[in-house]
Short mmCIF file of C-alpha atoms and ligand atoms in Angstrom, two decimals:
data_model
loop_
_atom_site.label_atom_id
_atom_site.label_comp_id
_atom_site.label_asym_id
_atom_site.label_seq_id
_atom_site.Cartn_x
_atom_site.Cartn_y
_atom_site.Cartn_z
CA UNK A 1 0.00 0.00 0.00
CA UNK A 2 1.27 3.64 -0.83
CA UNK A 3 -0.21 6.25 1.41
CA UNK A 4 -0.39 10.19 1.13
CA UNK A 5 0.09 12.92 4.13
CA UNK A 6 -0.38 16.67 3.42
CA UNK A 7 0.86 18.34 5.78
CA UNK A 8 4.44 19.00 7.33
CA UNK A 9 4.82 19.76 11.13
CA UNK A 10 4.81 17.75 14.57
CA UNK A 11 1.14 16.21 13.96
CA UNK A 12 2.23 15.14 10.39
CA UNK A 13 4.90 13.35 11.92
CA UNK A 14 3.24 11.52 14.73
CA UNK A 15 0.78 10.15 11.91
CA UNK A 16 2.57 9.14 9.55
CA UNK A 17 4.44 7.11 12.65
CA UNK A 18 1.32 5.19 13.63
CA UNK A 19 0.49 4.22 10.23
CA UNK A 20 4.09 2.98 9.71
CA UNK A 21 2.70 0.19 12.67
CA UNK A 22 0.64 -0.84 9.86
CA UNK A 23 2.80 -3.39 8.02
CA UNK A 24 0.90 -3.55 4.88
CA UNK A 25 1.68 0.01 4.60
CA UNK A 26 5.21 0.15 2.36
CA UNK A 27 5.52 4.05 1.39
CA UNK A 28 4.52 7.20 2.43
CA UNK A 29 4.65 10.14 0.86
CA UNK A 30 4.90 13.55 3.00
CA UNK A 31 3.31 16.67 1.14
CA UNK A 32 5.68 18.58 1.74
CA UNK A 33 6.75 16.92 4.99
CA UNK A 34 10.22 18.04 6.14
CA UNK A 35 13.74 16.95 6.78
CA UNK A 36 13.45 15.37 9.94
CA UNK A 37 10.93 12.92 8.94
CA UNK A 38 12.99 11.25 6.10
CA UNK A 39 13.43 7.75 8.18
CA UNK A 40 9.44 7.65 8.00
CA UNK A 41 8.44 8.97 4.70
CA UNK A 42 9.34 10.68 1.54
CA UNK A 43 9.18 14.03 1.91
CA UNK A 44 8.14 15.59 -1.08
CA UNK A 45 8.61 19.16 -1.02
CA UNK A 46 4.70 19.66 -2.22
CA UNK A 47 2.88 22.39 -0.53
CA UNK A 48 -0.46 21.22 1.50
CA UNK A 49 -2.28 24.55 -0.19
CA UNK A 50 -1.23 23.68 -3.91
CA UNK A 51 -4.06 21.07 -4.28
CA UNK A 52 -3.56 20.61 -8.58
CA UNK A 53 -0.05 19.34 -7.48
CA UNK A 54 -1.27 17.30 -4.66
CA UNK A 55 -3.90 15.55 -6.98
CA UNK A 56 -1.45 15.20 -9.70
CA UNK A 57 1.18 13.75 -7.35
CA UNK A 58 -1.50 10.87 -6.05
CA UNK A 59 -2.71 10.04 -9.23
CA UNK A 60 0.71 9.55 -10.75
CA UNK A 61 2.23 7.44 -7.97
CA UNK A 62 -0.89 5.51 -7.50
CA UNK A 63 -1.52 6.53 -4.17
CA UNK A 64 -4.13 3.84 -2.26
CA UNK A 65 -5.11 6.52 0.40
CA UNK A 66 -4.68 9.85 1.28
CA UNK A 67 -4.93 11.79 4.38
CA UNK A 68 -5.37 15.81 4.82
CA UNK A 69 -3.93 16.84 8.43
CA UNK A 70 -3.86 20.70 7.83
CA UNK A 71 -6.71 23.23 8.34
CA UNK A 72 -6.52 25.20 5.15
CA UNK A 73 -6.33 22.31 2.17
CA UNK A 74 -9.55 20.81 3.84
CA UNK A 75 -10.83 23.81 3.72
CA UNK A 76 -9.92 24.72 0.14
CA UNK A 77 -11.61 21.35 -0.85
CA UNK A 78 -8.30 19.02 -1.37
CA UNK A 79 -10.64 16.04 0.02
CA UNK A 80 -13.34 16.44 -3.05
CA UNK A 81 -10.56 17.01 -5.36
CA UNK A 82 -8.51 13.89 -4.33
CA UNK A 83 -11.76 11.47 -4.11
CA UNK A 84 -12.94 12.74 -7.61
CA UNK A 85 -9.68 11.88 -8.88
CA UNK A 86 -10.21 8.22 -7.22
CA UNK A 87 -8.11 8.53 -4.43
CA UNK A 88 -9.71 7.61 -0.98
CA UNK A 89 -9.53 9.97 1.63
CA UNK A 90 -9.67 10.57 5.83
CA UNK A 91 -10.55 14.08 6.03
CA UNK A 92 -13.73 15.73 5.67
CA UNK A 93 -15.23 17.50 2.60
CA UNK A 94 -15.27 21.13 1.73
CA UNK A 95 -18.41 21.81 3.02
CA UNK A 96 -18.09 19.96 6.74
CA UNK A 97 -14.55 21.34 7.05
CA UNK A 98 -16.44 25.13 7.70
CA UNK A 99 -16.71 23.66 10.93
CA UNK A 100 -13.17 25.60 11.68
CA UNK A 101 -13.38 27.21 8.63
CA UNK A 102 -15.92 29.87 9.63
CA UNK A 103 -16.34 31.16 13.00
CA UNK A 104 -19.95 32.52 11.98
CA UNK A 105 -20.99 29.06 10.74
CA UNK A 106 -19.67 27.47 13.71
CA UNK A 107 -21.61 29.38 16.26
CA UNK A 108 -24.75 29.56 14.27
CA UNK A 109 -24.67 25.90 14.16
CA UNK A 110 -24.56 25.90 18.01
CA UNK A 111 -27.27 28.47 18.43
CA UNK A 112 -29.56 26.77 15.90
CA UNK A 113 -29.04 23.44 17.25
CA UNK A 114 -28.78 24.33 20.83
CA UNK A 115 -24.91 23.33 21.64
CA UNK A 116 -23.49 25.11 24.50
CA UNK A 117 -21.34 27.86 23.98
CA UNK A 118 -20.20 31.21 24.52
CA UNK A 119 -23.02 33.58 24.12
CA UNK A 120 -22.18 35.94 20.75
CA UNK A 121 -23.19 38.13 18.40
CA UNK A 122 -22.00 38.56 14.64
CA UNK A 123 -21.13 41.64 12.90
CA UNK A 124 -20.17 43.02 9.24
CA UNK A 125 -20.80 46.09 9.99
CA UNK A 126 -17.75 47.94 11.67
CA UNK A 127 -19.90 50.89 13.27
CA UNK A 128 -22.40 48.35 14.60
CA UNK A 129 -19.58 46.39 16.37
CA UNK A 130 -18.10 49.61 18.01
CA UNK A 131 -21.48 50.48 19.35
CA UNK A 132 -22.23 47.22 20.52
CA UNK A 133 -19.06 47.43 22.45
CA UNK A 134 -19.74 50.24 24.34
CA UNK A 135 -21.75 47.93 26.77
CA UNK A 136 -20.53 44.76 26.40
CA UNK A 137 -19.83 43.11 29.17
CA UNK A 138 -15.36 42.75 29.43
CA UNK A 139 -13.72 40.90 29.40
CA UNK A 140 -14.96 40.57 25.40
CA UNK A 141 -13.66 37.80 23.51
CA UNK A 142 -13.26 39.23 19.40
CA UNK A 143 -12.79 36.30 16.63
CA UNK A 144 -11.97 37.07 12.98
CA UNK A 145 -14.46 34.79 11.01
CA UNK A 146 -11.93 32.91 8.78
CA UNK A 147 -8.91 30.79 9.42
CA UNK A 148 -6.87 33.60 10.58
CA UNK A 149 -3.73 31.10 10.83
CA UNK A 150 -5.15 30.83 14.48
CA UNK A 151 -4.49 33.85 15.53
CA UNK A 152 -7.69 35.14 15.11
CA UNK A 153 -8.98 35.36 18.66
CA UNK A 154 -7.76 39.04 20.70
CA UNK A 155 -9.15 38.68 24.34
CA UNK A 156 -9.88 42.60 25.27
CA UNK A 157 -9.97 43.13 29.40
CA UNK A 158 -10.98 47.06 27.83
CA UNK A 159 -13.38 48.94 25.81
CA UNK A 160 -10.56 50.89 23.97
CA UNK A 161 -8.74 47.12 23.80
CA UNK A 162 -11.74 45.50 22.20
CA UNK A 163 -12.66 49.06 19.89
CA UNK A 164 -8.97 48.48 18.87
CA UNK A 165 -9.00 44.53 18.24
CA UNK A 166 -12.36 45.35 16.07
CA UNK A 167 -10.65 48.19 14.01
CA UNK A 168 -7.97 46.20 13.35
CA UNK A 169 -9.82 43.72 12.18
CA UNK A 170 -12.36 44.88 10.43
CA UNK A 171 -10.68 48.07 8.99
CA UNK A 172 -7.02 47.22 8.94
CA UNK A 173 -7.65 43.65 7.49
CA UNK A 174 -4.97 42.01 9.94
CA UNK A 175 -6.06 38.79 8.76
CA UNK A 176 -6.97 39.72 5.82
CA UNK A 177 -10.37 39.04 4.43
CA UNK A 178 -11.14 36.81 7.60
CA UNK A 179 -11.83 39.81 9.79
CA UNK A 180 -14.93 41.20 7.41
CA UNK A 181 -17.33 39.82 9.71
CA UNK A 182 -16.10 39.11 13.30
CA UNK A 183 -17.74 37.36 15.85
CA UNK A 184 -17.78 39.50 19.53
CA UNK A 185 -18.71 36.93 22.45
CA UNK A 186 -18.70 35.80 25.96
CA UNK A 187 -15.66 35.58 27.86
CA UNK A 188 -15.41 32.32 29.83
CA UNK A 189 -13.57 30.78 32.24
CA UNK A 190 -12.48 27.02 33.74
CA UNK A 191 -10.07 24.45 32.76
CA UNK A 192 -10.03 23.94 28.85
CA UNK A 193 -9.83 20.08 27.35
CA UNK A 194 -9.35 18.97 23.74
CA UNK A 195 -10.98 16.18 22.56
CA UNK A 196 -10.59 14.58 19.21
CA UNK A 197 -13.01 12.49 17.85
CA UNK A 198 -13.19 9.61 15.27
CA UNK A 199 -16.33 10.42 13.29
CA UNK A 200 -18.29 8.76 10.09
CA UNK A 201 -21.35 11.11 9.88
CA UNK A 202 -22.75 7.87 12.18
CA UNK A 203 -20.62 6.84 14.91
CA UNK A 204 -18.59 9.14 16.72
CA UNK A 205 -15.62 7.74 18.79
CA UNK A 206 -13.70 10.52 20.70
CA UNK A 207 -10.55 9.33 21.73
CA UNK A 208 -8.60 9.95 25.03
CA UNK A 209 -8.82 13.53 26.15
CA UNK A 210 -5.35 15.87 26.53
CA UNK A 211 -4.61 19.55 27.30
CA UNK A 212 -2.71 21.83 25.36
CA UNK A 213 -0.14 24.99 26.12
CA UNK A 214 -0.76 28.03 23.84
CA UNK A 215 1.23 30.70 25.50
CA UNK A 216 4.80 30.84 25.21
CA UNK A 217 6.05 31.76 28.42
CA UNK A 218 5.82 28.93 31.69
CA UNK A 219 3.41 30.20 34.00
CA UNK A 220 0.73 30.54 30.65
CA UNK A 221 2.35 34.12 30.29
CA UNK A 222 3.55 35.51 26.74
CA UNK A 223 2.35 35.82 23.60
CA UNK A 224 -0.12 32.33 21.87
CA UNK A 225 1.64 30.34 20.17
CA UNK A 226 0.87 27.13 17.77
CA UNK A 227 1.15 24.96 21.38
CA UNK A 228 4.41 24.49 23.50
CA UNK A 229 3.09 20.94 25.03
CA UNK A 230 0.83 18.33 25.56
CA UNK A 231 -0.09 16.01 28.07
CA UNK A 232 -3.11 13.17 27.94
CA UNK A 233 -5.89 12.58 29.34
CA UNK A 234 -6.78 14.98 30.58
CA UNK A 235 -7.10 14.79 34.47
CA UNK A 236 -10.50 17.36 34.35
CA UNK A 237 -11.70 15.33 32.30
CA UNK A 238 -13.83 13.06 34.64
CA UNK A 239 -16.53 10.05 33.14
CA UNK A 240 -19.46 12.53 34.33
CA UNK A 241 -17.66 15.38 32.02
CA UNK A 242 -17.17 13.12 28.84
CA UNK A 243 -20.56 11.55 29.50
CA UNK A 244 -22.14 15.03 29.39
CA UNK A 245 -20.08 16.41 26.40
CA UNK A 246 -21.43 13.07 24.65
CA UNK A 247 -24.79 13.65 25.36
CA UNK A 248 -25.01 17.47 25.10
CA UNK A 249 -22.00 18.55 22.14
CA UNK A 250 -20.54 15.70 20.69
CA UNK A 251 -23.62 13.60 19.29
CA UNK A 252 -25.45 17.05 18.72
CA UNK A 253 -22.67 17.77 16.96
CA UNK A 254 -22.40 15.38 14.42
CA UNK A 255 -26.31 15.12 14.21
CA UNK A 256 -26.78 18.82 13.17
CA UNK A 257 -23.78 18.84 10.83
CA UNK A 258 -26.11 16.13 9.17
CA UNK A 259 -29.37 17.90 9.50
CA UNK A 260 -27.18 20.58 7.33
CA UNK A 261 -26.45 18.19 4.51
CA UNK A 262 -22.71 18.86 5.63
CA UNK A 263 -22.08 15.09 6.96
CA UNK A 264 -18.52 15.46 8.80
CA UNK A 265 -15.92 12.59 7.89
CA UNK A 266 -12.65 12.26 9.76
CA UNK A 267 -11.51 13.99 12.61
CA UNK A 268 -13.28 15.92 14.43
CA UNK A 269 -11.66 18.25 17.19
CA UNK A 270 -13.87 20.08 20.48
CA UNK A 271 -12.05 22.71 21.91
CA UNK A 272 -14.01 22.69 25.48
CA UNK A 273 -14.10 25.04 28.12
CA UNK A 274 -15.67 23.61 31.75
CA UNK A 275 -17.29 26.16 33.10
CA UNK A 276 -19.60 26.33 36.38
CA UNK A 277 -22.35 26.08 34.20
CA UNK A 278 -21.22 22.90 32.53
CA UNK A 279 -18.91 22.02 29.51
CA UNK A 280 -19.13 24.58 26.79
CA UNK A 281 -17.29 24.91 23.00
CA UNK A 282 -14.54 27.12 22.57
CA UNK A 283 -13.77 25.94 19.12
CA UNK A 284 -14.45 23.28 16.38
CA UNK A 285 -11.16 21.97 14.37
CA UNK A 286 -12.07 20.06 11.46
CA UNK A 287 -8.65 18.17 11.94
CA UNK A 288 -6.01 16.53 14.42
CA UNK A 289 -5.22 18.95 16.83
CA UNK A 290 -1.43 20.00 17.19
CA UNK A 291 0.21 19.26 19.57
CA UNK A 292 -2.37 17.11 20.98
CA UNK A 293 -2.38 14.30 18.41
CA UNK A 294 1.55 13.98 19.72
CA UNK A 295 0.48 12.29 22.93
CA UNK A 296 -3.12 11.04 21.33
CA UNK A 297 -1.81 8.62 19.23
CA UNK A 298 1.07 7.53 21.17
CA UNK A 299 -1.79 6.30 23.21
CA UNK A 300 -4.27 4.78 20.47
CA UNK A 301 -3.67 1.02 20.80
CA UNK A 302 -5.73 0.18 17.41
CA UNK A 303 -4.16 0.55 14.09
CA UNK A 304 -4.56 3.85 13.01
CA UNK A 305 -5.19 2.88 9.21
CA UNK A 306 -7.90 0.28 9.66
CA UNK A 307 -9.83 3.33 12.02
CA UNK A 308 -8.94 5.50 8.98
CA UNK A 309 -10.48 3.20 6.12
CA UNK A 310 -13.79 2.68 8.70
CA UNK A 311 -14.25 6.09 8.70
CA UNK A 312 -14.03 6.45 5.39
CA UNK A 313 -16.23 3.84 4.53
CA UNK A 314 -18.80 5.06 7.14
CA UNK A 315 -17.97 1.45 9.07
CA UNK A 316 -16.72 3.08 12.25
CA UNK A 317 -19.55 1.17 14.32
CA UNK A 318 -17.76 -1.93 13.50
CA UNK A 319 -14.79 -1.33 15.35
CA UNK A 320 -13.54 -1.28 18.77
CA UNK A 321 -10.80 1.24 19.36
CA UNK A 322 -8.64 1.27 22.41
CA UNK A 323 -6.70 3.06 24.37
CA UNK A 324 -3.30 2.47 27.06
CA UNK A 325 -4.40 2.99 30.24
CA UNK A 326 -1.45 5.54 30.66
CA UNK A 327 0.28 9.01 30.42
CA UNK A 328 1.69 10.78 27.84
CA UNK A 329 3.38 14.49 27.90
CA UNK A 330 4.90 15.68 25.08
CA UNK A 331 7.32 18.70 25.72
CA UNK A 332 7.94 21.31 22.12
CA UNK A 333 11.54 22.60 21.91
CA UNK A 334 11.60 25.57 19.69
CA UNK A 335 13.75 28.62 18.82
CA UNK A 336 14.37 30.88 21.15
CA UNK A 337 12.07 33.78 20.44
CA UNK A 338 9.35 32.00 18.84
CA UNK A 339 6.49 33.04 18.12
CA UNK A 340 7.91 36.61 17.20
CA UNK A 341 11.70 36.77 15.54
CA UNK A 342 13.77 33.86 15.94
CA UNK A 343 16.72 32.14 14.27
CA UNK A 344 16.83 28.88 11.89
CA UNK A 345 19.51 27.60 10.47
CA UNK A 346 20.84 25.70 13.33
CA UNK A 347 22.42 21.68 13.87
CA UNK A 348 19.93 19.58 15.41
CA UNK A 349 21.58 16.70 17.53
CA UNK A 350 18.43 13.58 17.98
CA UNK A 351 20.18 10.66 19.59
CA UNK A 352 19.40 7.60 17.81
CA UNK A 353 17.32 6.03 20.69
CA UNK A 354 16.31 8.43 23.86
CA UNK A 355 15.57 7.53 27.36
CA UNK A 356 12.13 5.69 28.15
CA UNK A 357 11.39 5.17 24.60
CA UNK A 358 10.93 8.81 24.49
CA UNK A 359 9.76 9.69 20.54
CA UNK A 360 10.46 12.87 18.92
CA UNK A 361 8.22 14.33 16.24
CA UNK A 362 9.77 16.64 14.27
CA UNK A 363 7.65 19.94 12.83
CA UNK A 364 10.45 22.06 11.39
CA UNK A 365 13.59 20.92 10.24
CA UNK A 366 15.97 21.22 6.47
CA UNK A 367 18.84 19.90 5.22
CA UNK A 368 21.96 22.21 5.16
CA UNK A 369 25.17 20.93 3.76
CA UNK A 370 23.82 17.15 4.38
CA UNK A 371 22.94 17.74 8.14
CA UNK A 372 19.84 18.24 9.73
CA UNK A 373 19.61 21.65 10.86
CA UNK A 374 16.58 23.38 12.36
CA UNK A 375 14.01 25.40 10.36
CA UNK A 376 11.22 26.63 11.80
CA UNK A 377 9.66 27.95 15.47
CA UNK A 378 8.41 25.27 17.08
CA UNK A 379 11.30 22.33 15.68
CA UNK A 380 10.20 19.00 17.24
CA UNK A 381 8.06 17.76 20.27
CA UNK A 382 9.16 14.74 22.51
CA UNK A 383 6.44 12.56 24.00
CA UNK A 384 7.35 9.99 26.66
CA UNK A 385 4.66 7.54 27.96
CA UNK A 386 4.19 6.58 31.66
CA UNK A 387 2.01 4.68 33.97
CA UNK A 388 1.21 8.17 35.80
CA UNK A 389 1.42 11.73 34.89
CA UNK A 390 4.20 12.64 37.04
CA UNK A 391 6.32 10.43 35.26
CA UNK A 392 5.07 11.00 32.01
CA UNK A 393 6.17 14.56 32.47
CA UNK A 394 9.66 13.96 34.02
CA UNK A 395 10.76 11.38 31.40
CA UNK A 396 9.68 13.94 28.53
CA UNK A 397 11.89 17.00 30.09
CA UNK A 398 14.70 13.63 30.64
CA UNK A 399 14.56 12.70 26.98
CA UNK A 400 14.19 16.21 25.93
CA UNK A 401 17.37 16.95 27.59
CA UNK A 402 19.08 14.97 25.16
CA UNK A 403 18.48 17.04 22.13
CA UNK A 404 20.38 19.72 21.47
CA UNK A 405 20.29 22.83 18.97
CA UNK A 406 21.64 26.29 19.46
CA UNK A 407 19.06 28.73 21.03
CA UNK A 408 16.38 25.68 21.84
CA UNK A 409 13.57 26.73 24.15
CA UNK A 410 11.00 24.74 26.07
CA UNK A 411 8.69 25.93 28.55
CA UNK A 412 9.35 24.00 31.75
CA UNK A 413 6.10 23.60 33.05
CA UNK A 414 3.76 21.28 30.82
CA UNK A 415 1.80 19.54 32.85
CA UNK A 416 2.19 21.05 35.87
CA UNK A 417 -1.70 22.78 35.65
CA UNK A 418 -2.66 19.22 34.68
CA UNK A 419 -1.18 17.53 37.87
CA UNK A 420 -2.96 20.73 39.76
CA UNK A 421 -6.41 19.19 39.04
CA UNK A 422 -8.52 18.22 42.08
CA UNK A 423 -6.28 20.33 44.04
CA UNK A 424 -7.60 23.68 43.51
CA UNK A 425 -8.54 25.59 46.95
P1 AMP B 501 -8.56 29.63 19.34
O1 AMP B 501 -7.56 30.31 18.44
O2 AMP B 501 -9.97 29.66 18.82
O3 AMP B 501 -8.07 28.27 19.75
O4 AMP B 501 -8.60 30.47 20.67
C1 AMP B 501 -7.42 30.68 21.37
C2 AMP B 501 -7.67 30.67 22.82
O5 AMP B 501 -8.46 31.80 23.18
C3 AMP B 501 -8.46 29.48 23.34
O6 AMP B 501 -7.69 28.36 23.54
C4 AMP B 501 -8.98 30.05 24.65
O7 AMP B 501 -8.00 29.96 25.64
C5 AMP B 501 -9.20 31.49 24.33
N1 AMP B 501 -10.63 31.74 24.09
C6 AMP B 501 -11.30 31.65 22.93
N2 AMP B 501 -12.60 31.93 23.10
C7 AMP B 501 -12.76 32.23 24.41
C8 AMP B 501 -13.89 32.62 25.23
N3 AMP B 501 -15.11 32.78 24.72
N4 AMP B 501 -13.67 32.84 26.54
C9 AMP B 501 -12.43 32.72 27.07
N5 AMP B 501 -11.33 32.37 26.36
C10 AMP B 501 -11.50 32.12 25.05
N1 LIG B 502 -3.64 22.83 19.48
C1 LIG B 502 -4.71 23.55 18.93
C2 LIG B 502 -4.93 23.35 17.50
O1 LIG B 502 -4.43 22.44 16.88
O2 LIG B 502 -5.65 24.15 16.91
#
């Protein structure tokens, strides 16, 4: 079998990894992938937005199965494109990936089908915003309607904050077209909890919860960034939660994404927020989240590709998919100064084999001169797994310890909100 990934970062990496358990799996191609993940694929150089190329590329090598990772070719359609060109696909169509693709959609999906979420109201109209803002109740959370490279959400604690965030949006096109209707909601508060699903348009099988770290500094200070760490489950995360989100978002979910004639196909990602008043949506992703699908999978005991081809063929019911029983942290080292200026360009040392059978997933790395040298912000994540958390988290730092690159940074508290949980005065 020859399989296709679009995509090229940390989440690419850990999937294409759990296929490779698959042993009837003999090639996989990486579009464009990236240097560090040449002992796992071929990397291919393709981009994951030029979707002529990416249909071209399949049809020519005689690709058995492809799968989309990243937001923006699902979005642009590369799952129709690839199926009409008779290439199976995991990934959902063009019209269930506006899911993430538009915030507006998204929340008037919720409203319509009565999905608990942040309370909101939609503008187009920059004058209408800016008077609606005047009372408003602040914090105000402000989200650019499109893809925004998510970066599209400014959390104002002021009026002349949240005026700002809308002019900039709306007027100064930050994110471009994506800010020319915004969405101004509810600010809420609790513990937040990914959880990716597993979902036919039938059966939806979420798989074990995690919590990610967007800020760049320890402590959840600095500026977001694409996620500094991981760690699974997710210790708020209780039975009663996940039997609640079942019943209240996650079936609704799939169920009114149906009712739309928008039947969602792949993976399906809740960003949750567990507030006083019960488990609420922060965010759909129509995709694996990243970095959480570096200690998901580490985790999924079923073979990844026979999950994939049941969800493609709408057999998902049919299967039983496990999970360890364990831990799993993953810890991202990336250049010093990400996600503002930072430097590439430098030798990355990976040890062969690491402590505790540590993995590293690489999401930014190039060949210079023949070596592997680093080539992006966030370079590589390294998940250890652990029969508890505590040592899930110290054999990640361990392991991590063992890579080296000039100006590497890593926050050096993942986790340590997760181990927190149940202990809260
Ligand atoms: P996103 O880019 O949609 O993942 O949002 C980035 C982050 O903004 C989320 O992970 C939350 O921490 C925060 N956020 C988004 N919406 C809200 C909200 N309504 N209330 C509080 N925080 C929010
Ligand atoms: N880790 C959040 C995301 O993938 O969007």
């Amino acid at each position: 079998m020859k399989l296709l990934v679009v995509g090229g970062g940390g989440r690419e990496h850990a999937i294409i990894k759990k296929l490779r358990e698959n042993k009837d799996i003999e090639t996989i191609y990486a579009l464009p992938g990236n240097a560090g993940m040449e002992n796992d694929a071929v990397v291919t150089g393709i981009g994951a937005k030029d979707i002529p190329a990416i249909v071209e590329f399949a049809v020519r090598n005689a690709v058995d199965f492809a799968v989309v990772a990243p937001d923006d070719p699902l979005v642009l359609g590369a799952v129709d494109a690839l199926e009409e060109a008779g290439i199976p696909c995991f990934g959902p169509n063009r019209d269930a990936a506006i899911i993430e693709g538009s915030k507006v959609f998204s929340k008037n999906l919720m409203k319509k089908y009565g999905i608990p979420t942040a309370a909101y109201e939609v503008f187009d109209n920059m004058e209408k915003a800016l008077a609606y803002l005047e009372t408003a109740p602040l914090p105000t959370v402000i989200k650019a309607d499109g893809l925004a490279l998510g970066k599209g959400v400014i959390i104002a604690e002021t009026r002349e904050a949240a005026a700002d965030a809308v002019r900039s949006m709306m007027k100064d096109k930050i994110f471009g077209e994506s800010g020319s209707h915004i969405v101004i909601e509810e600010f809420l508060q609790g513990p937040e909890v990914s959880v990716l699903s597993f979902t036919d348009g039938k059966t939806i099988v979420p798989m074990v919860s995690s919590m990610d770290h967007k800020r760049a500094l320890d402590g959840d200070q600095g500026l977001n960034t694409g996620g500094m760490g991981t760690v699974a489950p997710n210790p708020y995360y209780t039975e009663q939660v996940a039997e609640r989100c079942r019943k209240e978002i996650f079936l609704p979910t799939v169920r009114a994404m149906n009712a739309e004639g928008r039947t969602f196909k792949g993976c399906l990602y809740f960003g949750l927020m567990l507030t006083k008043d019960g488990p609420k949506v922060i965010e759909y992703n129509c995709r694996f989240g990243d970095p959480e699908t570096q200690v998901v999978l580490p985790l999924l005991e079923t073979d990844l590709f026979t999950i994939m081809q049941a969800v493609r063929q709408e057999k998902l019911s049919q299967l039983a998919i496990r999970f360890r029983e364990e831990n799993a942290c993953c810890v991202v080292m990336a250049s010093a100064g990400y996600p503002q200026k930072y430097e590439t360009g430098f030798a990355l040392k990976i040890p062969q084999t690491l402590p505790y059978n540590a993995e590293v997933f690489v999401a930014g790395a190039k060949k210079k001169d023949g070596i592997l040298v680093t080539g992006g912000g966030r370079v590589l994540g390294v998940t250890a797994v652990a029969p508890t958390l505590e040592e899930a988290i110290q054999y990640a730092y361990e392991a991590s310890d063992k890579i080296e690159f000039q100006n590497a940074y890593k926050r050096t508290d993942i986790g340590k909100r997760a181990l927190a949980a149940g202990k809260e005065v």
